[in-house]
mmCIF file with all atom_site columns, C-alpha atoms in Angstrom:
data_model
loop_
_atom_site.group_PDB
_atom_site.id
_atom_site.type_symbol
_atom_site.label_atom_id
_atom_site.label_alt_id
_atom_site.label_comp_id
_atom_site.label_asym_id
_atom_site.label_entity_id
_atom_site.label_seq_id
_atom_site.pdbx_PDB_ins_code
_atom_site.Cartn_x
_atom_site.Cartn_y
_atom_site.Cartn_z
_atom_site.occupancy
_atom_site.B_iso_or_equiv
_atom_site.pdbx_formal_charge
_atom_site.auth_seq_id
_atom_site.auth_comp_id
_atom_site.auth_asym_id
_atom_site.auth_atom_id
_atom_site.pdbx_PDB_model_num
ATOM 1   C CA . GLU A 1 1   ? 14.307  22.456  15.973  1.00 50.00 ? 1   GLU A CA 1
ATOM 2   C CA . CYS A 1 2   ? 14.058  19.063  17.643  1.00 58.00 ? 2   CYS A CA 1
ATOM 3   C CA . THR A 1 3   ? 12.964  16.517  15.033  1.00 61.00 ? 3   THR A CA 1
ATOM 4   C CA . ASN A 1 4   ? 11.479  14.060  17.558  1.00 64.00 ? 4   ASN A CA 1
ATOM 5   C CA . CYS A 1 5   ? 9.117   16.168  19.635  1.00 65.00 ? 5   CYS A CA 1
ATOM 6   C CA . ASP A 1 6   ? 8.662   19.552  17.936  1.00 63.00 ? 6   ASP A CA 1
ATOM 7   C CA . LEU A 1 7   ? 8.643   21.153  21.411  1.00 64.00 ? 7   LEU A CA 1
ATOM 8   C CA . VAL A 1 8   ? 11.955  22.965  21.495  1.00 63.00 ? 8   VAL A CA 1
ATOM 9   C CA . ARG A 1 9   ? 13.454  25.261  18.912  1.00 68.00 ? 9   ARG A CA 1
ATOM 10  C CA . TYR A 1 10  ? 17.199  25.720  19.041  1.00 66.00 ? 10  TYR A CA 1
ATOM 11  C CA . CYS A 1 11  ? 19.018  28.726  17.620  1.00 70.00 ? 11  CYS A CA 1
ATOM 12  C CA . SER A 1 12  ? 21.808  26.602  16.132  1.00 73.00 ? 12  SER A CA 1
ATOM 13  C CA . HIS A 1 13  ? 23.179  23.080  15.943  1.00 72.00 ? 13  HIS A CA 1
ATOM 14  C CA . GLU A 1 14  ? 25.712  23.990  18.640  1.00 79.00 ? 14  GLU A CA 1
ATOM 15  C CA . CYS A 1 15  ? 22.939  25.229  20.918  1.00 72.00 ? 15  CYS A CA 1
ATOM 16  C CA . GLN A 1 16  ? 21.067  21.957  20.404  1.00 70.00 ? 16  GLN A CA 1
ATOM 17  C CA . GLU A 1 17  ? 24.148  19.911  21.370  1.00 73.00 ? 17  GLU A CA 1
ATOM 18  C CA . ASN A 1 18  ? 24.690  22.014  24.518  1.00 74.00 ? 18  ASN A CA 1
ATOM 19  C CA . ASN A 1 19  ? 21.066  21.974  25.727  1.00 71.00 ? 19  ASN A CA 1
ATOM 20  C CA . ALA A 1 20  ? 19.634  18.680  24.455  1.00 68.00 ? 20  ALA A CA 1
ATOM 21  C CA . SER A 1 21  ? 20.336  16.822  27.697  1.00 72.00 ? 21  SER A CA 1
ATOM 22  C CA . GLN A 1 22  ? 18.151  19.292  29.647  1.00 74.00 ? 22  GLN A CA 1
ATOM 23  C CA . ASN A 1 23  ? 15.167  18.606  27.387  1.00 72.00 ? 23  ASN A CA 1
ATOM 24  C CA . GLU A 1 24  ? 15.681  14.852  26.871  1.00 74.00 ? 24  GLU A CA 1
ATOM 25  C CA . ALA A 1 25  ? 12.909  13.587  29.208  1.00 75.00 ? 25  ALA A CA 1
ATOM 26  C CA . ALA A 1 26  ? 10.316  16.038  27.882  1.00 76.00 ? 26  ALA A CA 1
ATOM 27  C CA . CYS A 1 27  ? 11.396  15.250  24.336  1.00 76.00 ? 27  CYS A CA 1
ATOM 28  C CA . LYS A 1 28  ? 10.948  11.482  24.802  1.00 79.00 ? 28  LYS A CA 1
ATOM 29  C CA . LYS A 1 29  ? 7.546   11.989  26.439  1.00 82.00 ? 29  LYS A CA 1
ATOM 30  C CA . ARG A 1 30  ? 6.310   14.295  23.670  1.00 78.00 ? 30  ARG A CA 1
ATOM 31  C CA . ALA A 1 31  ? 7.680   11.992  20.938  1.00 77.00 ? 31  ALA A CA 1
ATOM 32  C CA . ALA A 1 32  ? 5.730   9.087   22.500  1.00 79.00 ? 32  ALA A CA 1
ATOM 33  C CA . GLU A 1 33  ? 2.578   11.247  22.628  1.00 81.00 ? 33  GLU A CA 1
ATOM 34  C CA . LEU A 1 34  ? 2.950   12.175  18.941  1.00 78.00 ? 34  LEU A CA 1
ATOM 35  C CA . ARG A 1 35  ? 3.452   8.493   17.998  1.00 77.00 ? 35  ARG A CA 1
ATOM 36  C CA . ASP A 1 36  ? 0.350   7.468   19.987  1.00 78.00 ? 36  ASP A CA 1
ATOM 37  C CA . GLU A 1 37  ? -1.639  10.253  18.343  1.00 79.00 ? 37  GLU A CA 1
ATOM 38  C CA . LEU A 1 38  ? -0.680  8.903   14.914  1.00 74.00 ? 38  LEU A CA 1
ATOM 39  C CA . LEU A 1 39  ? -1.357  5.324   15.963  1.00 73.00 ? 39  LEU A CA 1
ATOM 40  C CA . PHE A 1 40  ? -4.766  5.787   17.572  1.00 74.00 ? 40  PHE A CA 1
ATOM 41  C CA . LYS A 1 41  ? -6.443  8.569   15.606  1.00 74.00 ? 41  LYS A CA 1
ATOM 42  C CA . GLN A 1 42  ? -9.374  7.535   13.461  1.00 66.00 ? 42  GLN A CA 1
ATOM 43  C CA . PRO A 1 43  ? -8.623  7.910   9.753   1.00 63.00 ? 43  PRO A CA 1
ATOM 44  C CA . ASP A 1 44  ? -10.821 10.063  7.524   1.00 65.00 ? 44  ASP A CA 1
ATOM 45  C CA . SER A 1 45  ? -11.388 7.108   5.181   1.00 66.00 ? 45  SER A CA 1
ATOM 46  C CA . SER A 1 46  ? -10.179 3.548   4.779   1.00 68.00 ? 46  SER A CA 1
ATOM 47  C CA . HIS A 1 47  ? -6.553  2.789   4.003   1.00 72.00 ? 47  HIS A CA 1
ATOM 48  C CA . LEU A 1 48  ? -7.686  1.918   0.498   1.00 75.00 ? 48  LEU A CA 1
ATOM 49  C CA . GLY A 1 49  ? -8.820  5.484   -0.162  1.00 82.00 ? 49  GLY A CA 1
ATOM 50  C CA . ASP A 1 50  ? -11.615 6.312   -2.582  1.00 89.00 ? 50  ASP A CA 1
ATOM 51  C CA . CYS A 1 51  ? -12.566 4.773   -5.899  1.00 91.00 ? 51  CYS A CA 1
ATOM 52  C CA . PRO A 1 52  ? -10.784 6.879   -8.539  1.00 92.00 ? 52  PRO A CA 1
ATOM 53  C CA . ILE A 1 53  ? -13.924 6.933   -10.697 1.00 92.00 ? 53  ILE A CA 1
ATOM 54  C CA . CYS A 1 54  ? -16.939 7.493   -8.416  1.00 92.00 ? 54  CYS A CA 1
ATOM 55  C CA . CYS A 1 55  ? -14.955 8.948   -5.472  1.00 90.00 ? 55  CYS A CA 1
ATOM 56  C CA . LEU A 1 56  ? -16.831 6.812   -2.930  1.00 91.00 ? 56  LEU A CA 1
ATOM 57  C CA . PRO A 1 57  ? -14.825 5.122   -0.155  1.00 88.00 ? 57  PRO A CA 1
ATOM 58  C CA . MET A 1 58  ? -13.418 1.761   -1.232  1.00 86.00 ? 58  MET A CA 1
ATOM 59  C CA . PRO A 1 59  ? -15.001 -1.229  0.513   1.00 85.00 ? 59  PRO A CA 1
ATOM 60  C CA . LEU A 1 60  ? -12.819 -3.031  3.050   1.00 78.00 ? 60  LEU A CA 1
ATOM 61  C CA . ASP A 1 61  ? -13.847 -6.371  1.552   1.00 83.00 ? 61  ASP A CA 1
ATOM 62  C CA . ALA A 1 62  ? -11.286 -7.009  -1.200  1.00 79.00 ? 62  ALA A CA 1
ATOM 63  C CA . ALA A 1 63  ? -13.845 -9.087  -3.106  1.00 86.00 ? 63  ALA A CA 1
ATOM 64  C CA . LYS A 1 64  ? -15.835 -5.882  -3.713  1.00 91.00 ? 64  LYS A CA 1
ATOM 65  C CA . SER A 1 65  ? -13.091 -4.171  -5.700  1.00 89.00 ? 65  SER A CA 1
ATOM 66  C CA . THR A 1 66  ? -10.925 -4.991  -8.704  1.00 86.00 ? 66  THR A CA 1
ATOM 67  C CA . MET A 1 67  ? -7.326  -4.110  -9.520  1.00 85.00 ? 67  MET A CA 1
ATOM 68  C CA . GLN A 1 68  ? -6.907  -3.057  -13.122 1.00 86.00 ? 68  GLN A CA 1
ATOM 69  C CA . ALA A 1 69  ? -3.827  -4.859  -14.481 1.00 81.00 ? 69  ALA A CA 1
ATOM 70  C CA . CYS A 1 70  ? -3.010  -2.174  -17.057 1.00 84.00 ? 70  CYS A CA 1
ATOM 71  C CA . CYS A 1 71  ? -2.750  0.803   -14.675 1.00 85.00 ? 71  CYS A CA 1
ATOM 72  C CA . SER A 1 72  ? -2.743  -0.856  -11.198 1.00 83.00 ? 72  SER A CA 1
ATOM 73  C CA . LYS A 1 73  ? -5.740  1.208   -10.116 1.00 88.00 ? 73  LYS A CA 1
ATOM 74  C CA . ILE A 1 74  ? -8.148  -0.379  -7.689  1.00 89.00 ? 74  ILE A CA 1
ATOM 75  C CA . VAL A 1 75  ? -11.734 0.321   -8.744  1.00 93.00 ? 75  VAL A CA 1
ATOM 76  C CA . CYS A 1 76  ? -14.928 -0.541  -6.880  1.00 92.00 ? 76  CYS A CA 1
ATOM 77  C CA . ASN A 1 77  ? -17.040 -3.304  -8.376  1.00 93.00 ? 77  ASN A CA 1
ATOM 78  C CA . GLY A 1 78  ? -19.866 -0.837  -9.081  1.00 93.00 ? 78  GLY A CA 1
ATOM 79  C CA . CYS A 1 79  ? -17.669 1.201   -11.423 1.00 93.00 ? 79  CYS A CA 1
ATOM 80  C CA . SER A 1 80  ? -16.224 -1.972  -12.913 1.00 91.00 ? 80  SER A CA 1
ATOM 81  C CA . HIS A 1 81  ? -19.736 -3.282  -13.607 1.00 92.00 ? 81  HIS A CA 1
ATOM 82  C CA . ALA A 1 82  ? -20.876 0.050   -15.097 1.00 92.00 ? 82  ALA A CA 1
ATOM 83  C CA . ASN A 1 83  ? -17.829 -0.042  -17.388 1.00 91.00 ? 83  ASN A CA 1
ATOM 84  C CA . LYS A 1 84  ? -18.700 -3.572  -18.543 1.00 89.00 ? 84  LYS A CA 1
ATOM 85  C CA . LEU A 1 85  ? -22.249 -2.477  -19.391 1.00 90.00 ? 85  LEU A CA 1
ATOM 86  C CA . ARG A 1 86  ? -20.918 0.543   -21.286 1.00 89.00 ? 86  ARG A CA 1
ATOM 87  C CA . GLU A 1 87  ? -18.410 -1.629  -23.142 1.00 87.00 ? 87  GLU A CA 1
ATOM 88  C CA . ILE A 1 88  ? -21.073 -4.192  -24.103 1.00 87.00 ? 88  ILE A CA 1
ATOM 89  C CA . GLU A 1 89  ? -23.264 -1.399  -25.439 1.00 87.00 ? 89  GLU A CA 1
ATOM 90  C CA . ARG A 1 90  ? -20.302 0.045   -27.365 1.00 83.00 ? 90  ARG A CA 1
ATOM 91  C CA . MET A 1 91  ? -19.442 -3.344  -28.886 1.00 81.00 ? 91  MET A CA 1
ATOM 92  C CA . LEU A 1 92  ? -22.985 -3.822  -30.172 1.00 81.00 ? 92  LEU A CA 1
ATOM 93  C CA . ALA A 1 93  ? -22.540 -0.862  -32.497 1.00 77.00 ? 93  ALA A CA 1
ATOM 94  C CA . PRO A 1 94  ? -21.449 -1.941  -35.982 1.00 77.00 ? 94  PRO A CA 1
ATOM 95  C CA . GLY A 1 95  ? -17.811 -1.479  -36.971 1.00 74.00 ? 95  GLY A CA 1
ATOM 96  C CA . THR A 1 96  ? -16.384 -1.142  -33.436 1.00 74.00 ? 96  THR A CA 1
ATOM 97  C CA . ASN A 1 97  ? -13.438 -2.908  -31.854 1.00 73.00 ? 97  ASN A CA 1
ATOM 98  C CA . ARG A 1 98  ? -14.629 -5.971  -29.934 1.00 73.00 ? 98  ARG A CA 1
ATOM 99  C CA . GLN A 1 99  ? -12.082 -5.646  -27.104 1.00 80.00 ? 99  GLN A CA 1
ATOM 100 C CA . TYR A 1 100 ? -12.994 -4.528  -23.580 1.00 83.00 ? 100 TYR A CA 1
ATOM 101 C CA . LYS A 1 101 ? -11.278 -1.424  -22.203 1.00 87.00 ? 101 LYS A CA 1
ATOM 102 C CA . CYS A 1 102 ? -10.077 -0.610  -18.689 1.00 88.00 ? 102 CYS A CA 1
ATOM 103 C CA . SER A 1 103 ? -12.631 1.281   -16.622 1.00 88.00 ? 103 SER A CA 1
ATOM 104 C CA . PHE A 1 104 ? -9.976  3.783   -15.487 1.00 91.00 ? 104 PHE A CA 1
ATOM 105 C CA . CYS A 1 105 ? -7.356  4.363   -18.211 1.00 88.00 ? 105 CYS A CA 1
ATOM 106 C CA . ARG A 1 106 ? -9.447  3.109   -21.175 1.00 88.00 ? 106 ARG A CA 1
ATOM 107 C CA . GLU A 1 107 ? -6.589  0.944   -22.458 1.00 87.00 ? 107 GLU A CA 1
ATOM 108 C CA . PRO A 1 108 ? -7.538  -2.462  -23.920 1.00 85.00 ? 108 PRO A CA 1
ATOM 109 C CA . VAL A 1 109 ? -7.920  -5.090  -21.193 1.00 83.00 ? 109 VAL A CA 1
ATOM 110 C CA . LEU A 1 110 ? -5.078  -7.607  -21.130 1.00 80.00 ? 110 LEU A CA 1
ATOM 111 C CA . SER A 1 111 ? -6.213  -11.101 -22.084 1.00 80.00 ? 111 SER A CA 1
ATOM 112 C CA . THR A 1 112 ? -3.394  -13.450 -21.032 1.00 86.00 ? 112 THR A CA 1
ATOM 113 C CA . MET A 1 113 ? -1.536  -13.956 -17.760 1.00 86.00 ? 113 MET A CA 1
ATOM 114 C CA . GLU A 1 114 ? 1.749   -13.299 -19.564 1.00 90.00 ? 114 GLU A CA 1
ATOM 115 C CA . GLU A 1 115 ? 0.458   -9.866  -20.597 1.00 89.00 ? 115 GLU A CA 1
ATOM 116 C CA . HIS A 1 116 ? -0.731  -9.228  -17.015 1.00 86.00 ? 116 HIS A CA 1
ATOM 117 C CA . ASP A 1 117 ? 2.656   -10.177 -15.542 1.00 87.00 ? 117 ASP A CA 1
ATOM 118 C CA . LYS A 1 118 ? 4.555   -8.114  -18.131 1.00 90.00 ? 118 LYS A CA 1
ATOM 119 C CA . GLN A 1 119 ? 2.401   -5.049  -17.418 1.00 90.00 ? 119 GLN A CA 1
ATOM 120 C CA . ARG A 1 120 ? 2.698   -5.524  -13.665 1.00 89.00 ? 120 ARG A CA 1
ATOM 121 C CA . MET A 1 121 ? 6.501   -5.663  -13.968 1.00 91.00 ? 121 MET A CA 1
ATOM 122 C CA . LYS A 1 122 ? 6.376   -2.387  -15.928 1.00 92.00 ? 122 LYS A CA 1
ATOM 123 C CA . ARG A 1 123 ? 4.357   -0.872  -13.078 1.00 92.00 ? 123 ARG A CA 1
ATOM 124 C CA . ILE A 1 124 ? 6.863   -2.227  -10.541 1.00 93.00 ? 124 ILE A CA 1
ATOM 125 C CA . GLU A 1 125 ? 9.728   -0.639  -12.489 1.00 94.00 ? 125 GLU A CA 1
ATOM 126 C CA . VAL A 1 126 ? 8.087   2.772   -12.014 1.00 93.00 ? 126 VAL A CA 1
ATOM 127 C CA . ASN A 1 127 ? 7.701   2.118   -8.256  1.00 94.00 ? 127 ASN A CA 1
ATOM 128 C CA . ASP A 1 128 ? 3.964   1.463   -8.124  1.00 92.00 ? 128 ASP A CA 1
ATOM 129 C CA . PRO A 1 129 ? 3.311   0.201   -4.548  1.00 93.00 ? 129 PRO A CA 1
ATOM 130 C CA . VAL A 1 130 ? 0.018   -1.489  -5.511  1.00 91.00 ? 130 VAL A CA 1
ATOM 131 C CA . ALA A 1 131 ? 1.741   -3.537  -8.212  1.00 92.00 ? 131 ALA A CA 1
ATOM 132 C CA . MET A 1 132 ? 4.611   -4.388  -5.841  1.00 95.00 ? 132 MET A CA 1
ATOM 133 C CA . PHE A 1 133 ? 2.203   -5.526  -3.140  1.00 94.00 ? 133 PHE A CA 1
ATOM 134 C CA . SER A 1 134 ? 0.185   -7.557  -5.632  1.00 92.00 ? 134 SER A CA 1
ATOM 135 C CA . TRP A 1 135 ? 3.308   -9.289  -6.986  1.00 94.00 ? 135 TRP A CA 1
ATOM 136 C CA . GLY A 1 136 ? 4.607   -9.879  -3.455  1.00 95.00 ? 136 GLY A CA 1
ATOM 137 C CA . LEU A 1 137 ? 1.304   -11.460 -2.437  1.00 94.00 ? 137 LEU A CA 1
ATOM 138 C CA . GLU A 1 138 ? 1.394   -13.728 -5.468  1.00 93.00 ? 138 GLU A CA 1
ATOM 139 C CA . GLN A 1 139 ? 4.939   -14.816 -4.556  1.00 95.00 ? 139 GLN A CA 1
ATOM 140 C CA . TYR A 1 140 ? 3.875   -15.358 -0.937  1.00 96.00 ? 140 TYR A CA 1
ATOM 141 C CA . TYR A 1 141 ? 1.091   -17.733 -2.010  1.00 95.00 ? 141 TYR A CA 1
ATOM 142 C CA . LYS A 1 142 ? 3.629   -19.600 -4.162  1.00 95.00 ? 142 LYS A CA 1
ATOM 143 C CA . ALA A 1 143 ? 5.760   -20.004 -0.980  1.00 94.00 ? 143 ALA A CA 1
ATOM 144 C CA . ASP A 1 144 ? 8.566   -17.858 -2.458  1.00 95.00 ? 144 ASP A CA 1
ATOM 145 C CA . TYR A 1 145 ? 8.935   -15.965 0.813   1.00 95.00 ? 145 TYR A CA 1
ATOM 146 C CA . SER A 1 146 ? 12.233  -14.231 0.050   1.00 94.00 ? 146 SER A CA 1
ATOM 147 C CA . SER A 1 147 ? 10.812  -12.676 -3.112  1.00 95.00 ? 147 SER A CA 1
ATOM 148 C CA . ALA A 1 148 ? 7.573   -11.802 -1.315  1.00 96.00 ? 148 ALA A CA 1
ATOM 149 C CA . PHE A 1 149 ? 9.567   -10.148 1.467   1.00 96.00 ? 149 PHE A CA 1
ATOM 150 C CA . GLU A 1 150 ? 11.499  -8.077  -1.072  1.00 96.00 ? 150 GLU A CA 1
ATOM 151 C CA . TYR A 1 151 ? 8.366   -6.746  -2.791  1.00 96.00 ? 151 TYR A CA 1
ATOM 152 C CA . PHE A 1 152 ? 6.470   -6.181  0.470   1.00 96.00 ? 152 PHE A CA 1
ATOM 153 C CA . THR A 1 153 ? 9.462   -4.233  1.810   1.00 96.00 ? 153 THR A CA 1
ATOM 154 C CA . ARG A 1 154 ? 9.624   -2.060  -1.303  1.00 96.00 ? 154 ARG A CA 1
ATOM 155 C CA . ALA A 1 155 ? 5.862   -1.404  -1.224  1.00 95.00 ? 155 ALA A CA 1
ATOM 156 C CA . ALA A 1 156 ? 5.956   -0.644  2.512   1.00 95.00 ? 156 ALA A CA 1
ATOM 157 C CA . GLY A 1 157 ? 8.792   1.808   1.901   1.00 95.00 ? 157 GLY A CA 1
ATOM 158 C CA . LEU A 1 158 ? 6.437   3.638   -0.460  1.00 94.00 ? 158 LEU A CA 1
ATOM 159 C CA . GLY A 1 159 ? 3.739   3.788   2.229   1.00 90.00 ? 159 GLY A CA 1
ATOM 160 C CA . ASP A 1 160 ? 1.522   0.799   1.408   1.00 92.00 ? 160 ASP A CA 1
ATOM 161 C CA . ALA A 1 161 ? -0.308  -0.111  4.651   1.00 91.00 ? 161 ALA A CA 1
ATOM 162 C CA . GLU A 1 162 ? -1.216  -3.608  3.449   1.00 92.00 ? 162 GLU A CA 1
ATOM 163 C CA . ALA A 1 163 ? 2.449   -4.333  2.719   1.00 95.00 ? 163 ALA A CA 1
ATOM 164 C CA . HIS A 1 164 ? 3.320   -3.283  6.283   1.00 96.00 ? 164 HIS A CA 1
ATOM 165 C CA . TYR A 1 165 ? 0.669   -5.673  7.568   1.00 95.00 ? 165 TYR A CA 1
ATOM 166 C CA . GLN A 1 166 ? 2.000   -8.576  5.461   1.00 96.00 ? 166 GLN A CA 1
ATOM 167 C CA . LEU A 1 167 ? 5.531   -7.863  6.697   1.00 96.00 ? 167 LEU A CA 1
ATOM 168 C CA . SER A 1 168 ? 4.274   -7.998  10.286  1.00 96.00 ? 168 SER A CA 1
ATOM 169 C CA . ARG A 1 169 ? 2.686   -11.394 9.538   1.00 95.00 ? 169 ARG A CA 1
ATOM 170 C CA . MET A 1 170 ? 5.937   -12.669 8.021   1.00 96.00 ? 170 MET A CA 1
ATOM 171 C CA . TYR A 1 171 ? 7.901   -11.605 11.117  1.00 96.00 ? 171 TYR A CA 1
ATOM 172 C CA . TYR A 1 172 ? 5.241   -13.147 13.375  1.00 95.00 ? 172 TYR A CA 1
ATOM 173 C CA . LEU A 1 173 ? 5.161   -16.480 11.540  1.00 95.00 ? 173 LEU A CA 1
ATOM 174 C CA . GLY A 1 174 ? 8.854   -16.546 10.637  1.00 93.00 ? 174 GLY A CA 1
ATOM 175 C CA . LYS A 1 175 ? 8.145   -17.143 6.956   1.00 93.00 ? 175 LYS A CA 1
ATOM 176 C CA . GLY A 1 176 ? 11.144  -16.091 4.875   1.00 90.00 ? 176 GLY A CA 1
ATOM 177 C CA . VAL A 1 177 ? 12.587  -14.163 7.828   1.00 93.00 ? 177 VAL A CA 1
ATOM 178 C CA . GLU A 1 178 ? 13.540  -14.916 11.413  1.00 94.00 ? 178 GLU A CA 1
ATOM 179 C CA . LYS A 1 179 ? 10.773  -14.361 13.941  1.00 94.00 ? 179 LYS A CA 1
ATOM 180 C CA . ASP A 1 180 ? 11.211  -10.864 15.331  1.00 93.00 ? 180 ASP A CA 1
ATOM 181 C CA . SER A 1 181 ? 8.562   -9.415  17.642  1.00 93.00 ? 181 SER A CA 1
ATOM 182 C CA . GLU A 1 182 ? 10.030  -5.887  17.514  1.00 95.00 ? 182 GLU A CA 1
ATOM 183 C CA . LYS A 1 183 ? 9.914   -5.722  13.710  1.00 95.00 ? 183 LYS A CA 1
ATOM 184 C CA . GLU A 1 184 ? 6.487   -7.375  13.759  1.00 94.00 ? 184 GLU A CA 1
ATOM 185 C CA . LEU A 1 185 ? 5.179   -4.697  16.117  1.00 93.00 ? 185 LEU A CA 1
ATOM 186 C CA . HIS A 1 186 ? 6.821   -1.903  14.102  1.00 93.00 ? 186 HIS A CA 1
ATOM 187 C CA . HIS A 1 187 ? 5.155   -3.013  10.859  1.00 94.00 ? 187 HIS A CA 1
ATOM 188 C CA . LEU A 1 188 ? 1.842   -3.635  12.608  1.00 93.00 ? 188 LEU A CA 1
ATOM 189 C CA . GLU A 1 189 ? 1.926   -0.085  14.004  1.00 91.00 ? 189 GLU A CA 1
ATOM 190 C CA . GLU A 1 190 ? 2.830   1.344   10.580  1.00 91.00 ? 190 GLU A CA 1
ATOM 191 C CA . ALA A 1 191 ? -0.083  -0.580  9.057   1.00 90.00 ? 191 ALA A CA 1
ATOM 192 C CA . ALA A 1 192 ? -2.418  0.815   11.720  1.00 87.00 ? 192 ALA A CA 1
ATOM 193 C CA . ILE A 1 193 ? -1.130  4.355   11.157  1.00 85.00 ? 193 ILE A CA 1
ATOM 194 C CA . GLY A 1 194 ? -1.717  3.830   7.432   1.00 84.00 ? 194 GLY A CA 1
ATOM 195 C CA . GLY A 1 195 ? -5.343  2.927   8.233   1.00 80.00 ? 195 GLY A CA 1
ATOM 196 C CA . ASN A 1 196 ? -5.228  -0.871  7.843   1.00 80.00 ? 196 ASN A CA 1
ATOM 197 C CA . PRO A 1 197 ? -8.034  -2.147  10.111  1.00 75.00 ? 197 PRO A CA 1
ATOM 198 C CA . THR A 1 198 ? -6.478  -5.538  10.831  1.00 73.00 ? 198 THR A CA 1
#
């Protein structure tokens, strides 16, 4: 079977080597059609997916959602607010722990930046693309472009559309990497295929 176009099925590897030249033009055309189909189809939901608590589509405005530092889950602000109200009510009861809990995993909320960074590094060690992207973005804003590039690349390799978009911006601006319009376009297309609207 041809891995580029899915048009032709060969009976063996030898058959593919002998007949591939006859099908090359049709294969390239079909491969381009399949790529365009991926690139231009409308996604079922946003690239952010659904809130893991209420299952509603995540808002595109990042200010309307919150990343939980303990589990790296992104939760809509509505669920985050409902959790805060529930936690306040729980804390008013006598004899209860006075520490807020995560709206998703119910672990105690981390209180210091050192705890946040330590937990995020644990999430990065287990290949969490959201934590990698978040850390990469933080490094990018600190102007540590080589570190940002490393974490964006790792997150993009795990399918994070926002990481692909940030990599395209880095190649466009030449921050931490040489300007490269081909790599910029590749990452921009991957971001679009992943549903990133920018």
